[in-house]
Coordinates of C-alpha atoms in Angstrom, one line a residue:
M1 CA -34.0 17.2 2.6
R2 CA -35.3 14.5 4.8
T3 CA -35.9 15.1 8.6
T4 CA -36.4 12.8 11.5
T5 CA -38.6 13.6 14.5
S6 CA -38.9 12.1 17.9
A7 CA -41.5 12.9 20.6
P8 CA -40.5 13.2 24.2
T9 CA -41.3 10.4 26.6
A10 CA -44.0 10.6 29.3
T11 CA -41.3 10.8 32.0
E12 CA -40.0 14.0 30.4
L13 CA -43.4 15.8 30.6
T14 CA -45.6 17.1 33.3
S15 CA -49.1 15.7 33.7
G16 CA -50.5 18.8 32.2
E17 CA -48.2 18.7 29.2
E18 CA -49.0 15.0 28.6
S19 CA -52.7 15.7 28.7
A20 CA -52.3 18.6 26.3
L21 CA -50.4 16.4 23.8
M22 CA -53.1 13.8 24.0
T23 CA -55.9 16.2 23.3
S24 CA -54.4 18.7 20.9
S25 CA -52.5 17.9 17.7
A26 CA -50.9 21.4 17.5
P27 CA -48.8 21.2 20.6
Q28 CA -47.7 17.8 19.5
A29 CA -46.5 19.2 16.2
T30 CA -44.7 22.0 18.0
V31 CA -42.8 19.6 20.3
A32 CA -42.0 17.3 17.3
A33 CA -40.7 20.3 15.3
A34 CA -38.5 21.3 18.3
T35 CA -36.8 18.0 18.3
T36 CA -36.3 17.7 14.5
T37 CA -32.7 16.8 13.6
P38 CA -31.9 17.6 9.9
Q39 CA -29.7 15.1 8.0
R40 CA -27.1 16.8 5.9
S41 CA -26.8 15.7 2.3
W42 CA -23.6 14.2 0.9
P43 CA -22.6 17.3 -1.0
Q44 CA -23.0 19.4 2.1
T45 CA -20.9 17.1 4.3
T46 CA -18.3 16.9 1.5
A47 CA -18.2 20.7 1.3
D48 CA -17.9 20.9 5.1
F49 CA -15.0 18.4 5.0
L50 CA -13.2 20.3 2.3
R51 CA -13.4 23.6 4.3
S52 CA -11.9 21.9 7.4
P53 CA -8.2 21.6 8.1
E54 CA -8.4 17.9 7.2
G55 CA -10.0 18.8 3.9
H56 CA -7.2 21.3 3.3
A57 CA -4.8 18.4 3.8
A58 CA -6.7 16.3 1.3
I59 CA -6.4 19.1 -1.3
L60 CA -2.7 19.4 -0.6
G61 CA -2.3 15.7 -1.3
F62 CA -4.2 16.1 -4.6
A63 CA -1.9 19.1 -5.5
G64 CA 1.1 16.9 -4.7
A65 CA -0.2 14.1 -7.0
V66 CA -0.7 16.6 -9.8
M67 CA 2.9 17.9 -9.4
I68 CA 4.3 14.4 -9.4
T69 CA 2.4 13.7 -12.6
F70 CA 3.5 16.9 -14.4
G71 CA 7.1 16.7 -13.2
G72 CA 7.3 13.0 -14.2
F73 CA 7.1 14.0 -17.9
G74 CA 10.7 15.2 -17.5
A75 CA 12.1 13.4 -14.5
G76 CA 10.1 10.1 -14.4
S77 CA 10.9 6.8 -16.1
V78 CA 10.1 8.3 -19.5
R79 CA 10.5 6.5 -22.8
R80 CA 14.0 6.7 -24.3
E81 CA 12.4 8.3 -27.4
D82 CA 9.1 10.1 -26.7
P83 CA 7.4 11.6 -29.8
L84 CA 4.4 12.5 -27.7
L85 CA 6.3 15.0 -25.6
E86 CA 7.8 16.4 -28.8
A87 CA 4.4 16.8 -30.3
M88 CA 3.3 18.6 -27.1
H89 CA 6.4 20.8 -27.2
L90 CA 7.4 19.4 -23.7
S91 CA 10.5 17.5 -24.7
W92 CA 12.6 20.3 -23.1
L93 CA 11.5 19.0 -19.7
R94 CA 13.8 16.0 -20.2
F95 CA 17.1 17.8 -20.6
G96 CA 19.3 20.4 -18.9
H97 CA 17.5 23.0 -16.8
G98 CA 14.1 21.5 -17.8
Q99 CA 15.0 18.2 -16.2
I100 CA 16.2 19.9 -13.1
L101 CA 12.9 21.8 -12.9
S102 CA 11.0 18.6 -13.5
T103 CA 12.9 16.9 -10.7
V104 CA 12.2 19.7 -8.3
I105 CA 8.5 19.6 -9.1
V106 CA 8.4 15.9 -8.5
W107 CA 10.1 16.1 -5.1
V108 CA 7.9 19.0 -4.0
G109 CA 4.9 17.0 -5.0
V110 CA 6.2 14.0 -3.0
V111 CA 6.8 16.1 0.1
A112 CA 3.4 17.7 -0.3
M113 CA 1.7 14.2 -0.4
I114 CA 3.7 13.0 2.6
T115 CA 2.8 16.2 4.5
A116 CA -0.9 15.8 3.7
W117 CA -0.8 12.1 4.6
V118 CA 0.8 12.8 8.0
R119 CA -1.8 15.6 8.7
L120 CA -4.6 13.3 7.9
G121 CA -3.1 10.6 10.1
R122 CA -2.9 13.0 13.0
A123 CA -6.5 14.0 12.5
T124 CA -7.6 10.4 12.2
L125 CA -5.8 9.5 15.4
G126 CA -7.7 12.4 17.0
G127 CA -11.0 11.1 15.7
D128 CA -11.6 14.1 13.4
V129 CA -11.7 12.1 10.2
T130 CA -14.0 9.2 9.4
L131 CA -13.5 6.1 7.4
R132 CA -16.0 7.4 4.8
Q133 CA -14.0 10.6 4.4
L134 CA -10.7 8.8 3.9
R135 CA -12.4 6.5 1.3
M136 CA -13.4 9.7 -0.5
V137 CA -9.8 10.9 -0.5
V138 CA -8.4 7.7 -2.1
P139 CA -9.7 8.4 -5.7
V140 CA -8.9 12.1 -5.4
W141 CA -5.2 11.3 -4.7
T142 CA -5.2 8.5 -7.2
A143 CA -6.7 10.2 -10.3
P144 CA -3.8 12.4 -11.2
L145 CA -1.3 9.5 -11.0
L146 CA -3.3 7.6 -13.6
L147 CA -2.0 10.0 -16.2
A148 CA 1.6 10.0 -15.1
V149 CA 4.5 8.3 -16.9
P150 CA 5.9 5.3 -14.9
M151 CA 7.4 6.8 -11.8
F152 CA 10.4 5.6 -9.7
S153 CA 10.6 2.4 -11.8
R154 CA 10.7 1.1 -15.4
D155 CA 9.0 -2.2 -14.5
A156 CA 5.9 -1.3 -16.5
Y157 CA 7.9 -1.6 -19.7
S158 CA 9.1 -5.0 -18.7
Y159 CA 5.5 -6.1 -18.0
L160 CA 4.5 -5.0 -21.5
A161 CA 7.5 -6.7 -23.1
Q162 CA 6.8 -10.0 -21.3
G163 CA 3.2 -9.8 -22.4
A164 CA 4.4 -9.2 -26.0
L165 CA 6.5 -12.4 -25.8
L166 CA 3.5 -14.5 -25.0
R167 CA 1.5 -12.6 -27.7
D168 CA 4.1 -13.4 -30.3
G169 CA 4.5 -17.1 -29.5
F170 CA 7.4 -17.0 -27.1
D171 CA 7.6 -18.6 -23.6
P172 CA 8.3 -15.7 -21.2
Y173 CA 9.5 -18.4 -18.7
A174 CA 12.2 -19.6 -21.1
V175 CA 13.4 -16.4 -22.9
G176 CA 13.8 -12.7 -22.0
P177 CA 12.4 -9.7 -23.9
V178 CA 15.7 -9.5 -25.9
V179 CA 14.5 -12.1 -28.3
N180 CA 11.6 -9.9 -29.4
P181 CA 13.0 -6.6 -30.7
G182 CA 10.8 -3.6 -31.0
V183 CA 9.6 -0.4 -29.3
L184 CA 8.7 -2.3 -26.1
L185 CA 12.1 -3.8 -25.8
D186 CA 13.8 -0.4 -26.3
N187 CA 12.3 0.9 -23.1
V188 CA 13.0 -2.1 -20.9
S189 CA 15.7 -1.5 -18.2
N190 CA 19.0 -3.0 -19.5
V191 CA 19.3 -5.3 -16.5
W192 CA 16.0 -7.1 -17.3
T193 CA 16.3 -7.5 -21.1
T194 CA 17.6 -11.1 -20.8
T195 CA 15.7 -12.0 -17.6
T196 CA 12.8 -14.4 -17.9
A197 CA 9.4 -13.5 -16.3
P198 CA 9.2 -14.1 -12.5
Y199 CA 5.4 -13.5 -12.4
G200 CA 2.5 -15.9 -12.3
P201 CA 0.6 -17.1 -15.4
L202 CA -2.5 -15.0 -14.8
F203 CA -0.4 -11.8 -14.9
L204 CA 1.2 -12.9 -18.1
L205 CA -2.3 -13.4 -19.6
L206 CA -3.3 -9.9 -18.5
S207 CA -0.1 -8.5 -20.1
Q208 CA -0.7 -10.5 -23.2
G209 CA -4.2 -9.2 -23.5
I210 CA -3.1 -5.6 -23.0
T211 CA -0.4 -5.8 -25.7
G212 CA -2.9 -7.6 -27.9
L213 CA -5.2 -4.6 -27.7
T214 CA -2.6 -1.9 -27.8
G215 CA 0.1 -3.4 -29.9
D216 CA 3.4 -1.8 -29.3
N217 CA 1.9 1.5 -28.2
V218 CA 3.8 2.1 -25.0
I219 CA 1.5 4.9 -23.7
A220 CA -1.8 3.0 -24.3
G221 CA -0.2 -0.1 -22.9
T222 CA 0.9 1.7 -19.7
M223 CA -2.5 3.3 -19.2
L224 CA -4.3 0.0 -19.6
L225 CA -1.9 -1.6 -17.2
R226 CA -2.9 0.9 -14.6
V227 CA -6.6 0.3 -15.2
T228 CA -6.0 -3.4 -14.8
M229 CA -4.4 -2.8 -11.4
L230 CA -7.2 -0.6 -10.1
P231 CA -9.4 -3.6 -8.9
G232 CA -6.5 -4.3 -6.4
L233 CA -6.9 -0.8 -5.0
A234 CA -10.6 -1.3 -4.6
L235 CA -10.1 -4.6 -2.9
M236 CA -7.6 -3.0 -0.5
V237 CA -10.1 -0.2 0.3
W238 CA -12.7 -2.9 1.1
G239 CA -10.5 -5.5 2.7
V240 CA -8.2 -3.5 5.0
P241 CA -11.0 -2.1 7.2
H242 CA -12.6 -5.5 7.4
L243 CA -9.2 -6.9 8.5
A244 CA -9.0 -4.2 11.2
R245 CA -12.5 -5.0 12.6
H246 CA -11.5 -8.6 13.1
L247 CA -8.2 -7.8 14.7
G248 CA -9.3 -5.1 17.0
G249 CA -7.7 -2.3 15.0
N250 CA -9.2 1.0 13.9
P251 CA -10.6 0.7 10.4
A252 CA -10.0 4.4 9.6
I253 CA -6.3 4.3 10.8
A254 CA -5.8 1.0 8.9
L255 CA -7.1 2.6 5.6
W256 CA -4.9 5.7 6.1
L257 CA -1.8 3.6 6.8
A258 CA -2.2 0.9 4.1
V259 CA -3.9 2.7 1.2
L260 CA -3.4 6.5 1.4
N261 CA 0.3 5.9 2.2
P262 CA 2.3 7.8 -0.5
L263 CA 4.7 4.8 -0.6
V264 CA 1.7 2.7 -1.8
L265 CA -0.1 5.2 -4.1
V266 CA 3.0 6.7 -5.8
H267 CA 4.9 3.4 -6.2
L268 CA 2.0 1.1 -7.0
I269 CA -0.2 3.4 -9.0
G270 CA 2.4 5.8 -10.3
G271 CA 5.0 3.1 -10.7
V272 CA 2.5 0.6 -12.2
H273 CA 3.5 -2.4 -10.1
N274 CA 1.5 -5.6 -10.0
E275 CA 1.9 -5.6 -6.2
L276 CA -1.3 -3.5 -6.2
L277 CA -3.3 -6.4 -7.7
M278 CA -1.5 -9.0 -5.7
V279 CA -1.9 -7.3 -2.3
G280 CA -5.5 -6.4 -2.9
L281 CA -6.4 -10.0 -3.8
M282 CA -4.5 -11.3 -0.8
I283 CA -6.0 -8.9 1.7
A284 CA -9.6 -9.5 0.4
G285 CA -9.0 -13.3 0.5
I286 CA -7.8 -13.1 4.2
A287 CA -10.8 -11.0 5.1
L288 CA -13.2 -13.5 3.5
V289 CA -11.6 -16.4 5.4
L290 CA -11.9 -14.4 8.7
E291 CA -15.6 -14.0 7.8
R292 CA -15.8 -17.9 7.4
R293 CA -16.1 -17.8 3.6
H294 CA -13.1 -20.1 3.4
L295 CA -13.1 -21.5 -0.1
A296 CA -13.8 -18.0 -1.6
G297 CA -11.0 -16.5 0.4
I298 CA -8.5 -19.2 -0.6
A299 CA -9.6 -18.8 -4.2
L300 CA -8.8 -15.1 -4.1
V301 CA -5.4 -15.7 -2.6
A302 CA -4.8 -18.4 -5.3
V303 CA -5.5 -15.8 -7.9
A304 CA -3.1 -13.5 -6.2
V305 CA -0.4 -16.2 -6.4
A306 CA -1.1 -16.5 -10.1
I307 CA -0.2 -12.8 -10.2
K308 CA 2.9 -12.9 -8.0
A309 CA 4.1 -15.8 -5.9
T310 CA 4.6 -13.8 -2.7
A311 CA 0.9 -14.0 -1.8
G312 CA 1.4 -17.7 -1.2
A313 CA 2.8 -16.9 2.2
A314 CA -0.7 -16.4 3.5
L315 CA -2.1 -19.8 2.4
P316 CA -0.7 -22.0 5.2
F317 CA -1.9 -19.7 7.9
M318 CA -5.4 -19.6 6.4
V319 CA -5.6 -23.3 6.9
W320 CA -5.2 -22.7 10.7
I321 CA -8.0 -20.2 10.7
W322 CA -10.3 -22.6 8.9
M323 CA -9.5 -25.3 11.4
L324 CA -10.3 -23.0 14.3
H325 CA -13.6 -22.1 12.7
E326 CA -14.5 -25.8 12.2
K327 CA -13.7 -26.5 15.9
E328 CA -15.9 -23.5 17.0
K329 CA -18.7 -24.6 14.8
A330 CA -18.7 -28.2 16.2
E331 CA -18.6 -26.9 19.7
A332 CA -21.5 -24.5 19.0
E333 CA -23.6 -27.4 17.6
G334 CA -22.8 -29.7 20.5
R335 CA -20.6 -32.0 18.5
T336 CA -17.2 -33.4 19.3
P337 CA -14.7 -31.6 17.2
A338 CA -12.7 -33.7 14.7
S339 CA -9.1 -34.5 15.7
P340 CA -6.5 -32.0 14.7
L341 CA -5.0 -34.3 12.1
A342 CA -8.4 -35.1 10.5
S343 CA -9.4 -31.4 10.5
F344 CA -6.1 -30.5 8.9
A345 CA -6.5 -33.1 6.2
K346 CA -10.0 -31.8 5.4
T347 CA -9.2 -28.1 5.4
A348 CA -5.8 -28.3 3.8
G349 CA -6.9 -30.8 1.3
A350 CA -9.9 -28.6 0.2
G351 CA -7.8 -25.5 0.1
F352 CA -5.0 -27.2 -1.9
A353 CA -7.5 -28.5 -4.4
V354 CA -8.9 -25.0 -5.0
F355 CA -5.4 -23.6 -5.4
V356 CA -4.3 -26.2 -7.8
A357 CA -7.5 -25.9 -9.9
I358 CA -7.1 -22.1 -10.3
F359 CA -3.4 -22.1 -10.9
A360 CA -3.5 -25.0 -13.3
A361 CA -6.3 -23.4 -15.2
A362 CA -4.4 -20.1 -15.5
S363 CA -1.3 -22.0 -16.6
A364 CA -3.2 -24.0 -19.2
V365 CA -4.8 -21.0 -20.7
A366 CA -1.5 -19.1 -20.9
G367 CA 0.2 -22.2 -22.3
V368 CA 3.1 -22.1 -19.8
G369 CA 4.4 -24.3 -17.1
L370 CA 6.1 -23.6 -13.8
G371 CA 9.1 -21.8 -15.2
W372 CA 8.4 -18.7 -13.1
M373 CA 9.8 -20.6 -10.1
T374 CA 13.3 -20.6 -11.5
A375 CA 12.9 -17.1 -12.8
L376 CA 12.5 -15.8 -9.2
S377 CA 16.3 -16.0 -9.0
G378 CA 16.5 -13.1 -11.4
S379 CA 16.2 -10.7 -8.4
N380 CA 19.8 -11.6 -7.6
K381 CA 20.8 -8.9 -10.1
I382 CA 19.5 -6.3 -7.7
I383 CA 22.0 -5.0 -5.2
N384 CA 21.0 -2.4 -2.7
W385 CA 21.0 -1.7 1.0
L386 CA 17.3 -2.7 1.5
S387 CA 18.1 -6.4 1.9
L388 CA 19.9 -7.9 4.8
P389 CA 22.2 -10.2 2.7
T390 CA 23.5 -7.1 0.8
I391 CA 24.0 -5.2 4.1
L392 CA 26.0 -8.0 5.6
A393 CA 28.1 -8.4 2.4
H394 CA 28.9 -4.7 2.4
I395 CA 29.9 -4.8 6.1
V396 CA 32.1 -7.8 5.6
T397 CA 33.7 -6.4 2.5
V398 CA 34.5 -3.0 4.2
G399 CA 35.5 -4.6 7.5
T400 CA 38.0 -7.0 5.9
S401 CA 39.4 -4.4 3.4
W402 CA 42.4 -3.8 5.7
F403 CA 43.8 -7.4 5.4
A404 CA 41.9 -9.0 2.5
E405 CA 40.5 -8.0 -0.8
L406 CA 37.1 -9.6 -1.0
R407 CA 34.7 -8.7 -3.9
L408 CA 31.1 -7.9 -3.1
G409 CA 29.9 -10.7 -5.4
E410 CA 32.0 -13.3 -3.6
V411 CA 30.6 -12.3 -0.2
L412 CA 27.0 -12.2 -1.5
A413 CA 27.5 -15.8 -2.7
V414 CA 27.8 -16.6 1.0
T415 CA 25.4 -14.2 2.7
R416 CA 22.5 -14.9 0.4
P417 CA 22.4 -18.7 1.1
I418 CA 22.7 -18.1 4.8
C419 CA 19.8 -15.7 4.8
A420 CA 17.8 -18.1 2.6
V421 CA 18.2 -20.9 5.2
A422 CA 17.2 -18.4 7.9
L423 CA 14.1 -17.4 5.9
V424 CA 13.0 -21.1 5.6
A425 CA 13.5 -21.6 9.3
I426 CA 11.5 -18.5 10.2
V427 CA 8.6 -19.5 7.9
L428 CA 8.4 -23.0 9.4
A429 CA 8.7 -21.7 13.0
A430 CA 6.1 -19.0 12.5
W431 CA 3.7 -21.4 10.8
W432 CA 3.8 -23.7 13.7
R433 CA 4.0 -21.1 16.5
Y434 CA 1.1 -18.9 15.3
R435 CA -1.8 -21.3 14.9
K436 CA -3.9 -21.0 18.1
T437 CA -6.1 -18.0 17.3
E438 CA -7.1 -15.9 14.3
R439 CA -5.0 -13.1 15.5
D440 CA -2.0 -15.4 15.8
A441 CA -2.4 -16.6 12.3
I442 CA -2.5 -13.1 10.8
L443 CA 0.5 -12.2 12.9
G444 CA 2.3 -15.2 11.5
I445 CA 1.5 -13.9 7.9
L446 CA 2.9 -10.5 8.9
I447 CA 6.1 -12.0 10.3
V448 CA 6.7 -14.2 7.2
L449 CA 6.1 -11.2 4.8
V450 CA 8.6 -9.1 6.8
A451 CA 11.1 -11.9 6.7
I452 CA 10.7 -12.3 3.0
V453 CA 11.3 -8.6 2.4
I454 CA 14.4 -8.4 4.6
L455 CA 16.0 -11.8 4.0
S456 CA 15.4 -12.1 0.2
P457 CA 18.4 -11.5 -2.1
A458 CA 17.0 -8.2 -3.1
A459 CA 14.3 -5.8 -1.9
L460 CA 12.7 -2.7 -3.4
P461 CA 10.7 0.1 -1.7
W462 CA 7.3 -1.1 -2.9
Y463 CA 7.8 -4.6 -1.5
Y464 CA 7.0 -3.1 1.9
S465 CA 3.4 -2.6 0.8
W466 CA 2.9 -6.3 1.5
P467 CA 3.5 -6.3 5.3
I468 CA 2.2 -2.8 5.8
A469 CA -1.2 -3.9 4.4
I470 CA -1.3 -6.7 7.0
A471 CA 0.1 -4.7 9.9
A472 CA -2.5 -1.9 9.4
G473 CA -5.2 -4.2 10.7
F474 CA -3.8 -4.5 14.2
A475 CA -4.4 -2.1 17.0
L476 CA -1.1 -0.2 16.7
S477 CA 0.3 2.2 19.3
T478 CA 1.1 5.8 18.3
R479 CA 4.8 5.0 18.7
T480 CA 4.5 2.1 16.3
L481 CA 2.6 4.2 13.8
M482 CA 5.3 6.9 14.0
I483 CA 7.9 4.2 13.2
L484 CA 5.9 3.1 10.2
V485 CA 5.4 6.7 9.0
G486 CA 9.1 7.3 9.2
L487 CA 9.9 4.0 7.4
S488 CA 7.4 4.7 4.7
T489 CA 8.7 8.2 4.2
W490 CA 12.3 7.1 4.0
L491 CA 11.5 4.3 1.5
M492 CA 9.6 6.8 -0.6
L493 CA 12.5 9.2 -0.8
V494 CA 15.6 6.9 -1.3
F495 CA 14.8 6.2 -5.0
Q496 CA 15.1 8.7 -7.8
P497 CA 12.0 9.5 -9.9
D498 CA 13.6 7.8 -12.9
G499 CA 13.9 4.6 -11.0
S500 CA 17.6 4.9 -10.2
I501 CA 18.8 4.1 -6.6
G502 CA 19.7 7.0 -4.3
L503 CA 21.0 4.8 -1.5
Y504 CA 24.6 5.2 -2.6
T505 CA 24.5 9.0 -2.5
F506 CA 25.3 10.2 1.0
P507 CA 23.6 13.6 0.9
H508 CA 20.4 12.0 -0.6
V509 CA 20.3 9.4 2.3
V510 CA 20.8 12.1 4.9
L511 CA 18.0 14.3 3.5
A512 CA 15.7 11.3 3.3
T513 CA 16.5 10.3 6.9
F514 CA 15.9 13.8 8.1
A515 CA 12.6 14.0 6.3
A516 CA 11.6 10.6 7.7
V517 CA 12.3 11.7 11.3
V518 CA 10.3 14.9 10.8
A519 CA 7.4 13.0 9.3
A520 CA 7.4 10.5 12.2
V521 CA 7.4 13.2 14.9
S522 CA 4.8 15.2 13.0
L523 CA 2.3 12.4 13.5
R524 CA 2.2 13.4 17.2
T525 CA 3.5 17.0 17.1
V526 CA 2.0 19.7 14.9
D527 CA 5.2 21.8 14.5
P528 CA 8.2 19.5 15.3
L529 CA 10.7 22.0 13.9
R530 CA 9.0 25.0 15.7
L531 CA 8.8 27.0 12.5
R532 CA 5.6 28.8 13.5
T533 CA 6.0 32.2 15.1
P534 CA 4.5 32.1 18.6
R535 CA 1.9 34.8 19.4
P536 CA 3.0 37.5 21.9
V537 CA 1.8 37.0 25.5
E538 CA -0.4 40.1 25.4
E539 CA -2.1 39.0 22.2
E540 CA -2.8 35.6 23.7
R541 CA -4.1 37.2 26.9
T542 CA -6.4 39.6 24.9
S543 CA -7.7 36.7 22.9
D544 CA -8.4 34.7 26.0
L545 CA -10.3 37.5 27.6
A546 CA -12.3 38.1 24.5
G547 CA -13.2 34.4 24.3
A548 CA -14.2 34.5 28.0
A549 CA -16.4 37.5 27.4
T550 CA -18.3 36.0 24.5
S551 CA -18.5 32.4 25.7
P552 CA -21.7 31.3 27.4
R553 CA -21.7 30.6 31.1
V554 CA -22.0 27.0 32.2
E555 CA -24.1 26.7 35.3

């Protein structure tokens, strides 16, 4: 073990002591030894952390992830025919009492992860958990989920089926998985069998490569998909704290909110969603631009767009940041800054060239065009209460039921275009309004992402990982964090483990809302439901007296 020593200064010593130190090496060694401060090794500090209340919370989260993984074999988005479970003699988990038991295990695991997350958040707000410790927790909570069946969604099977289309010579932007029968098609959700791929060419290439290696092996394909997404998690672990440092936020709180959030880990890792790769690339790209590595940052975001188009919302605001940096650089060098129009032409032109080069290269290698743009309308098939157009349509349908019989589809045909126009207006207004500072530009990205989630024809719980990753970088008040904890908890609980929607089951929504409120309050209050038995007054008095008797006096 290494030790560090420091000798006292002359002002801290008497003249006799100073003379003794100058003439004798033994006293000097004695003084140096007295001021030795040992540095604890990594295993020791890790062991200390695990023995602390915060470490207990980390262990609880790990146990929750294990329970989600095991319960998922019966209650998750399992294959319709699963010979592996039969070979392991676990097929009973999928039916009858076994499925009920599996569902209970999953929900207990989810609640355990949420509880652990909130406890870590409370400790992080109190300064008891460091960024390094939180980074250590990330792989611990992630590892069990790498072995789970797809959880809360069947999208992984669609990814594999779309990759198989490209592998087998079909254009995923022109036809749906239904034209390529096989084991992969058998597990695709019925609503997506005829839908063309809405993802970027790079993601299709990744899916093609995975199915080329694993064939029609669903298990191997799913596991390899998860491994392919993991770089996105690593980029988030790196990029979110960097974003917080630039925006004045707390890096530890940012990592806790944006990465350790069960909504993110369970849905993006457990659910095998390409949002993980997209968000990681987008956050890292934004962080690089803030660090004045503009072309590299724009290139990363261009790669993110080639995974999923949503990341493109960040690009226009990154141009503003680059322009600000060019102006600051000119002023620092004593030069007259270029005119705004010339600066915009230079930065936007260079950024656009990088984007086009990357996107065109990915499209050329994949052998596809821009068909993904028209495929984005496939989300119209999703109808739930998470999007404003659907909420408005439900309200109108119910409100007019006394005097008119309007079908939900007819009203959606009106509310969705209205919200689309509002979305365009918000994007343009935010881009122009939030251009004066770096913070403004990042805030503009956040506003646009929130607007996309709320005003799009459909929204799903894991979509909220986009804006949460950006919002985490700001200096958020405790009240705002409580709201985000409640929202994340509610979104985590309103879908069933097999991917079905629980929003139309009233008891399910009530329980999810109750749990969300408790989680939000628990961020600030240790025991919001007052379930702990208070100690008797005499016991507290005795304890206080004992503490006073044994504590040292402070003069």
